[in-house]
DNA sequence: GTCTGTTTAGACCAATCGGTTCAGTTTCGA
DNA sequence: TCGAAACTGAACCGATTGGTCTAAACAGAC
């Protein structure tokens, strides 16, 4: 994590500042969050804040980057390779679904989409630690499953992207656009079971 | 809620105002667009603008709503029911893909995602005239195809959602997060052909 | 030509913003 | 205990914002 940032001076209250910024940015977005508000929330003077970060954009970028990185950790670990494929897929999908529909993930997603025009690097950072990471892990698992003869896949990356897309169908989009508040368990099961069924129809051994 | 807006007075230069607002909002987003800029772009005085729209939010909402509605028309028409299923799916997917990856659609998507916190109705409007519309049209087509014995589908809506998700896999997400500028034709073919293959593996007759 | 409603340019307002400055206080290692 | 570095709080700045107001110019129907 500690790739030393190029021009960011760290001081005693560095963590406080970032924590405060995290809270306010997450709640208000980039434009919506005022520096005064952040400083107040962080329990720190504005002068201190500006002694760490040359300007607001860099503070935001730092927060967003940390957030994207931590997202990677919160995402599921795929370890239970002993399970049958069907159960394994179900387990991964449910785990991912829970994260993706959380208010936290939704807020990050929203902000990254919104600000990735202003900060192209931010969008890329998010993609790498979000969808790309998921794709990598799925690819790994699929490769092993293919080697064990449990799946038959020609293009592993495409298969991973497809499964990712299938399990997000309906619910994720509806959440993003406020059509859905909290998805019902049976609704989740319908989408995930459907995703697995379709996926295995093509790639099942 | 259809028809004439409740409190919006229309005057001679109404169309100009909306056109100017459309241009600036699309380019700058809600916060980024200043009312002065919009008025200048529309070739209209700020007083005139405010005589039509009580405030900026309502102007934005009006523009966004019109934009969502027109999006519906730009989206593909599904008429060629004579084609074989595989060609039909390919035709629809390519048509949708071209629209979805256009700068225009991307900008609208970005704005709707970003502002659907501030304007929940906006997100819903977008969903209805975007993903939902697509789902409806696909559902219609699938139903007929099932009736003709060309497809075997138990849950038509889920199948539509799945096809929509499959054809957007990889490319759409990468476009949103600035990983991809303009997708290569062979990349598009790979995703779409893969989507059709997977879809038909499950639902083909 | 007159009359009525629309439109105009721009001055104006209060609020807020990001960012700076500085004199004074706190912290903490040596 | 001393002194440098970190931190504070608030005043301050220039720019920009959404929104109002006014007095004059303009439009089209009669």
PDB file of N, CA, C and O (backbone and C1' of nucleotides) in Angstrom, chain A residues 12 31 33-36 46-47 50 54-57, chain C residues 16-23 25-29:
ATOM      1  N   UNK A  12       1.595  14.280  11.405  1.00  0.00           N
ATOM      2  CA  UNK A  12       0.993  13.551  12.522  1.00  0.00           C
ATOM      3  C   UNK A  12      -0.458  13.194  12.239  1.00  0.00           C
ATOM      4  O   UNK A  12      -0.910  12.093  12.539  1.00  0.00           O
ATOM      5  N   UNK A  31     -17.455  17.432  -6.224  1.00  0.00           N
ATOM      6  CA  UNK A  31     -17.879  18.833  -6.212  1.00  0.00           C
ATOM      7  C   UNK A  31     -18.637  19.168  -4.942  1.00  0.00           C
ATOM      8  O   UNK A  31     -18.481  20.245  -4.386  1.00  0.00           O
ATOM      9  N   UNK A  33     -18.402  18.060  -1.966  1.00  0.00           N
ATOM     10  CA  UNK A  33     -17.646  18.115  -0.713  1.00  0.00           C
ATOM     11  C   UNK A  33     -16.800  19.389  -0.650  1.00  0.00           C
ATOM     12  O   UNK A  33     -15.958  19.604  -1.511  1.00  0.00           O
ATOM     13  N   UNK A  34     -17.032  20.208   0.350  1.00  0.00           N
ATOM     14  CA  UNK A  34     -16.215  21.415   0.489  1.00  0.00           C
ATOM     15  C   UNK A  34     -15.030  21.121   1.392  1.00  0.00           C
ATOM     16  O   UNK A  34     -15.099  20.295   2.300  1.00  0.00           O
ATOM     17  N   UNK A  35     -13.936  21.821   1.121  1.00  0.00           N
ATOM     18  CA  UNK A  35     -12.724  21.596   1.891  1.00  0.00           C
ATOM     19  C   UNK A  35     -12.946  21.937   3.363  1.00  0.00           C
ATOM     20  O   UNK A  35     -12.432  21.257   4.250  1.00  0.00           O
ATOM     21  N   UNK A  36     -13.700  22.996   3.615  1.00  0.00           N
ATOM     22  CA  UNK A  36     -14.012  23.353   4.998  1.00  0.00           C
ATOM     23  C   UNK A  36     -14.716  22.207   5.711  1.00  0.00           C
ATOM     24  O   UNK A  36     -14.400  21.877   6.844  1.00  0.00           O
ATOM     25  N   UNK A  46      -7.764  23.812   8.250  1.00  0.00           N
ATOM     26  CA  UNK A  46      -7.605  23.796   6.804  1.00  0.00           C
ATOM     27  C   UNK A  46      -6.135  23.922   6.427  1.00  0.00           C
ATOM     28  O   UNK A  46      -5.669  23.329   5.453  1.00  0.00           O
ATOM     29  N   UNK A  47      -5.409  24.699   7.219  1.00  0.00           N
ATOM     30  CA  UNK A  47      -3.984  24.882   6.928  1.00  0.00           C
ATOM     31  C   UNK A  47      -3.240  23.552   6.978  1.00  0.00           C
ATOM     32  O   UNK A  47      -2.383  23.272   6.140  1.00  0.00           O
ATOM     33  N   UNK A  50      -4.005  21.520   3.900  1.00  0.00           N
ATOM     34  CA  UNK A  50      -3.294  22.003   2.717  1.00  0.00           C
ATOM     35  C   UNK A  50      -1.783  21.834   2.833  1.00  0.00           C
ATOM     36  O   UNK A  50      -1.064  21.983   1.846  1.00  0.00           O
ATOM     37  N   UNK A  54      -1.508  19.493  -1.887  1.00  0.00           N
ATOM     38  CA  UNK A  54      -1.430  20.764  -2.615  1.00  0.00           C
ATOM     39  C   UNK A  54      -2.800  21.287  -3.034  1.00  0.00           C
ATOM     40  O   UNK A  54      -3.016  22.484  -3.041  1.00  0.00           O
ATOM     41  N   UNK A  55      -3.682  20.413  -3.379  1.00  0.00           N
ATOM     42  CA  UNK A  55      -5.040  20.885  -3.697  1.00  0.00           C
ATOM     43  C   UNK A  55      -6.087  19.791  -3.540  1.00  0.00           C
ATOM     44  O   UNK A  55      -5.783  18.639  -3.280  1.00  0.00           O
ATOM     45  N   UNK A  56      -7.317  20.169  -3.730  1.00  0.00           N
ATOM     46  CA  UNK A  56      -8.439  19.293  -3.451  1.00  0.00           C
ATOM     47  C   UNK A  56      -8.444  18.056  -4.357  1.00  0.00           C
ATOM     48  O   UNK A  56      -8.754  16.952  -3.913  1.00  0.00           O
ATOM     49  N   UNK A  57      -8.112  18.242  -5.619  1.00  0.00           N
ATOM     50  CA  UNK A  57      -8.142  17.126  -6.572  1.00  0.00           C
ATOM     51  C   UNK A  57      -7.223  15.998  -6.097  1.00  0.00           C
ATOM     52  O   UNK A  57      -7.578  14.828  -6.160  1.00  0.00           O
TER      53      UNK A  57
ATOM     54  P    DT C  16     -23.881  29.688   2.261  1.00  0.00           P
ATOM     55  O5'  DT C  16     -22.743  29.132   1.294  1.00  0.00           O
ATOM     56  C5'  DT C  16     -23.075  28.794  -0.047  1.00  0.00           C
ATOM     57  C4'  DT C  16     -21.806  28.567  -0.822  1.00  0.00           C
ATOM     58  C3'  DT C  16     -20.701  27.903   0.013  1.00  0.00           C
ATOM     59  O3'  DT C  16     -20.356  26.674  -0.601  1.00  0.00           O
ATOM     60  C1'  DT C  16     -19.861  29.716  -1.265  1.00  0.00           C
ATOM     61  P    DC C  17     -19.381  25.656   0.131  1.00  0.00           P
ATOM     62  O5'  DC C  17     -18.146  25.635  -0.868  1.00  0.00           O
ATOM     63  C5'  DC C  17     -18.406  25.645  -2.284  1.00  0.00           C
ATOM     64  C4'  DC C  17     -17.209  26.200  -3.005  1.00  0.00           C
ATOM     65  C3'  DC C  17     -15.889  25.787  -2.384  1.00  0.00           C
ATOM     66  O3'  DC C  17     -15.481  24.553  -2.935  1.00  0.00           O
ATOM     67  C1'  DC C  17     -15.889  28.102  -3.042  1.00  0.00           C
ATOM     68  P    DG C  18     -14.347  23.709  -2.227  1.00  0.00           P
ATOM     69  O5'  DG C  18     -13.030  24.376  -2.797  1.00  0.00           O
ATOM     70  C5'  DG C  18     -12.797  24.363  -4.193  1.00  0.00           C
ATOM     71  C4'  DG C  18     -11.561  25.166  -4.502  1.00  0.00           C
ATOM     72  C3'  DG C  18     -10.288  24.616  -3.866  1.00  0.00           C
ATOM     73  O3'  DG C  18      -9.214  24.836  -4.764  1.00  0.00           O
ATOM     74  C1'  DG C  18     -10.705  26.783  -3.042  1.00  0.00           C
ATOM     75  P    DG C  19      -7.786  24.107  -4.429  1.00  0.00           P
ATOM     76  O5'  DG C  19      -7.066  25.279  -3.629  1.00  0.00           O
ATOM     77  C5'  DG C  19      -6.824  26.509  -4.320  1.00  0.00           C
ATOM     78  C4'  DG C  19      -6.335  27.548  -3.346  1.00  0.00           C
ATOM     79  C3'  DG C  19      -5.177  27.122  -2.432  1.00  0.00           C
ATOM     80  O3'  DG C  19      -4.015  27.839  -2.832  1.00  0.00           O
ATOM     81  C1'  DG C  19      -6.799  28.450  -1.310  1.00  0.00           C
ATOM     82  P    DT C  20      -2.668  27.774  -1.968  1.00  0.00           P
ATOM     83  O5'  DT C  20      -2.771  29.106  -1.097  1.00  0.00           O
ATOM     84  C5'  DT C  20      -3.054  30.324  -1.758  1.00  0.00           C
ATOM     85  C4'  DT C  20      -2.823  31.485  -0.801  1.00  0.00           C
ATOM     86  C3'  DT C  20      -1.523  31.400   0.021  1.00  0.00           C
ATOM     87  O3'  DT C  20      -0.899  32.672  -0.046  1.00  0.00           O
ATOM     88  C1'  DT C  20      -3.382  31.678   1.468  1.00  0.00           C
ATOM     89  P    DT C  21       0.604  32.850   0.510  1.00  0.00           P
ATOM     90  O5'  DT C  21       0.355  33.595   1.881  1.00  0.00           O
ATOM     91  C5'  DT C  21      -0.710  34.525   1.974  1.00  0.00           C
ATOM     92  C4'  DT C  21      -0.852  35.002   3.413  1.00  0.00           C
ATOM     93  C3'  DT C  21       0.413  34.846   4.270  1.00  0.00           C
ATOM     94  O3'  DT C  21       0.676  36.081   4.912  1.00  0.00           O
ATOM     95  C1'  DT C  21      -1.457  33.882   5.352  1.00  0.00           C
ATOM     96  P    DC C  22       2.133  36.377   5.508  1.00  0.00           P
ATOM     97  O5'  DC C  22       1.759  36.542   7.043  1.00  0.00           O
ATOM     98  C5'  DC C  22       0.419  36.901   7.420  1.00  0.00           C
ATOM     99  C4'  DC C  22       0.205  36.631   8.891  1.00  0.00           C
ATOM    100  C3'  DC C  22       1.500  36.325   9.666  1.00  0.00           C
ATOM    101  O3'  DC C  22       1.416  36.890  10.955  1.00  0.00           O
ATOM    102  C1'  DC C  22       0.011  34.550   9.916  1.00  0.00           C
ATOM    103  P    DA C  23       2.690  37.577  11.630  1.00  0.00           P
ATOM    104  O5'  DA C  23       2.128  37.898  13.094  1.00  0.00           O
ATOM    105  C5'  DA C  23       0.736  38.187  13.288  1.00  0.00           C
ATOM    106  C4'  DA C  23       0.206  37.391  14.477  1.00  0.00           C
ATOM    107  C3'  DA C  23       1.214  37.224  15.626  1.00  0.00           C
ATOM    108  O3'  DA C  23       0.523  37.271  16.860  1.00  0.00           O
ATOM    109  C1'  DA C  23       0.593  35.105  14.806  1.00  0.00           C
ATOM    110  P    DT C  25      -0.729  32.148  22.507  1.00  0.00           P
ATOM    111  O5'  DT C  25      -0.871  30.567  22.340  1.00  0.00           O
ATOM    112  C5'  DT C  25      -2.101  30.023  21.866  1.00  0.00           C
ATOM    113  C4'  DT C  25      -1.864  28.593  21.459  1.00  0.00           C
ATOM    114  C3'  DT C  25      -1.303  27.694  22.573  1.00  0.00           C
ATOM    115  O3'  DT C  25      -2.253  26.673  22.824  1.00  0.00           O
ATOM    116  C1'  DT C  25      -0.172  27.347  20.511  1.00  0.00           C
ATOM    117  P    DT C  26      -1.969  25.676  24.048  1.00  0.00           P
ATOM    118  O5'  DT C  26      -1.396  24.405  23.281  1.00  0.00           O
ATOM    119  C5'  DT C  26      -2.212  23.783  22.288  1.00  0.00           C
ATOM    120  C4'  DT C  26      -1.378  22.747  21.551  1.00  0.00           C
ATOM    121  C3'  DT C  26      -0.826  21.630  22.433  1.00  0.00           C
ATOM    122  O3'  DT C  26      -1.305  20.409  21.921  1.00  0.00           O
ATOM    123  C1'  DT C  26       0.836  22.475  20.984  1.00  0.00           C
ATOM    124  P    DT C  27      -1.127  19.080  22.773  1.00  0.00           P
ATOM    125  O5'  DT C  27       0.136  18.446  22.045  1.00  0.00           O
ATOM    126  C5'  DT C  27       0.094  18.262  20.634  1.00  0.00           C
ATOM    127  C4'  DT C  27       1.459  17.852  20.149  1.00  0.00           C
ATOM    128  C3'  DT C  27       2.110  16.736  20.966  1.00  0.00           C
ATOM    129  O3'  DT C  27       2.294  15.629  20.107  1.00  0.00           O
ATOM    130  C1'  DT C  27       3.651  18.480  20.461  1.00  0.00           C
ATOM    131  P    DC C  28       2.638  14.193  20.728  1.00  0.00           P
ATOM    132  O5'  DC C  28       4.234  14.187  20.608  1.00  0.00           O
ATOM    133  C5'  DC C  28       4.832  14.620  19.382  1.00  0.00           C
ATOM    134  C4'  DC C  28       6.335  14.676  19.551  1.00  0.00           C
ATOM    135  C3'  DC C  28       6.887  13.657  20.556  1.00  0.00           C
ATOM    136  O3'  DC C  28       8.090  13.136  20.052  1.00  0.00           O
ATOM    137  C1'  DC C  28       7.615  15.797  21.127  1.00  0.00           C
ATOM    138  P    DG C  29       8.508  11.615  20.467  1.00  0.00           P
ATOM    139  O5'  DG C  29       9.983  11.535  19.841  1.00  0.00           O
ATOM    140  C5'  DG C  29      10.255  12.196  18.606  1.00  0.00           C
ATOM    141  C4'  DG C  29      11.557  12.977  18.707  1.00  0.00           C
ATOM    142  C3'  DG C  29      12.712  12.212  19.339  1.00  0.00           C
ATOM    143  O3'  DG C  29      13.909  12.524  18.642  1.00  0.00           O
ATOM    144  C1'  DG C  29      12.312  14.194  20.574  1.00  0.00           C
TER     145       DG C  29
END
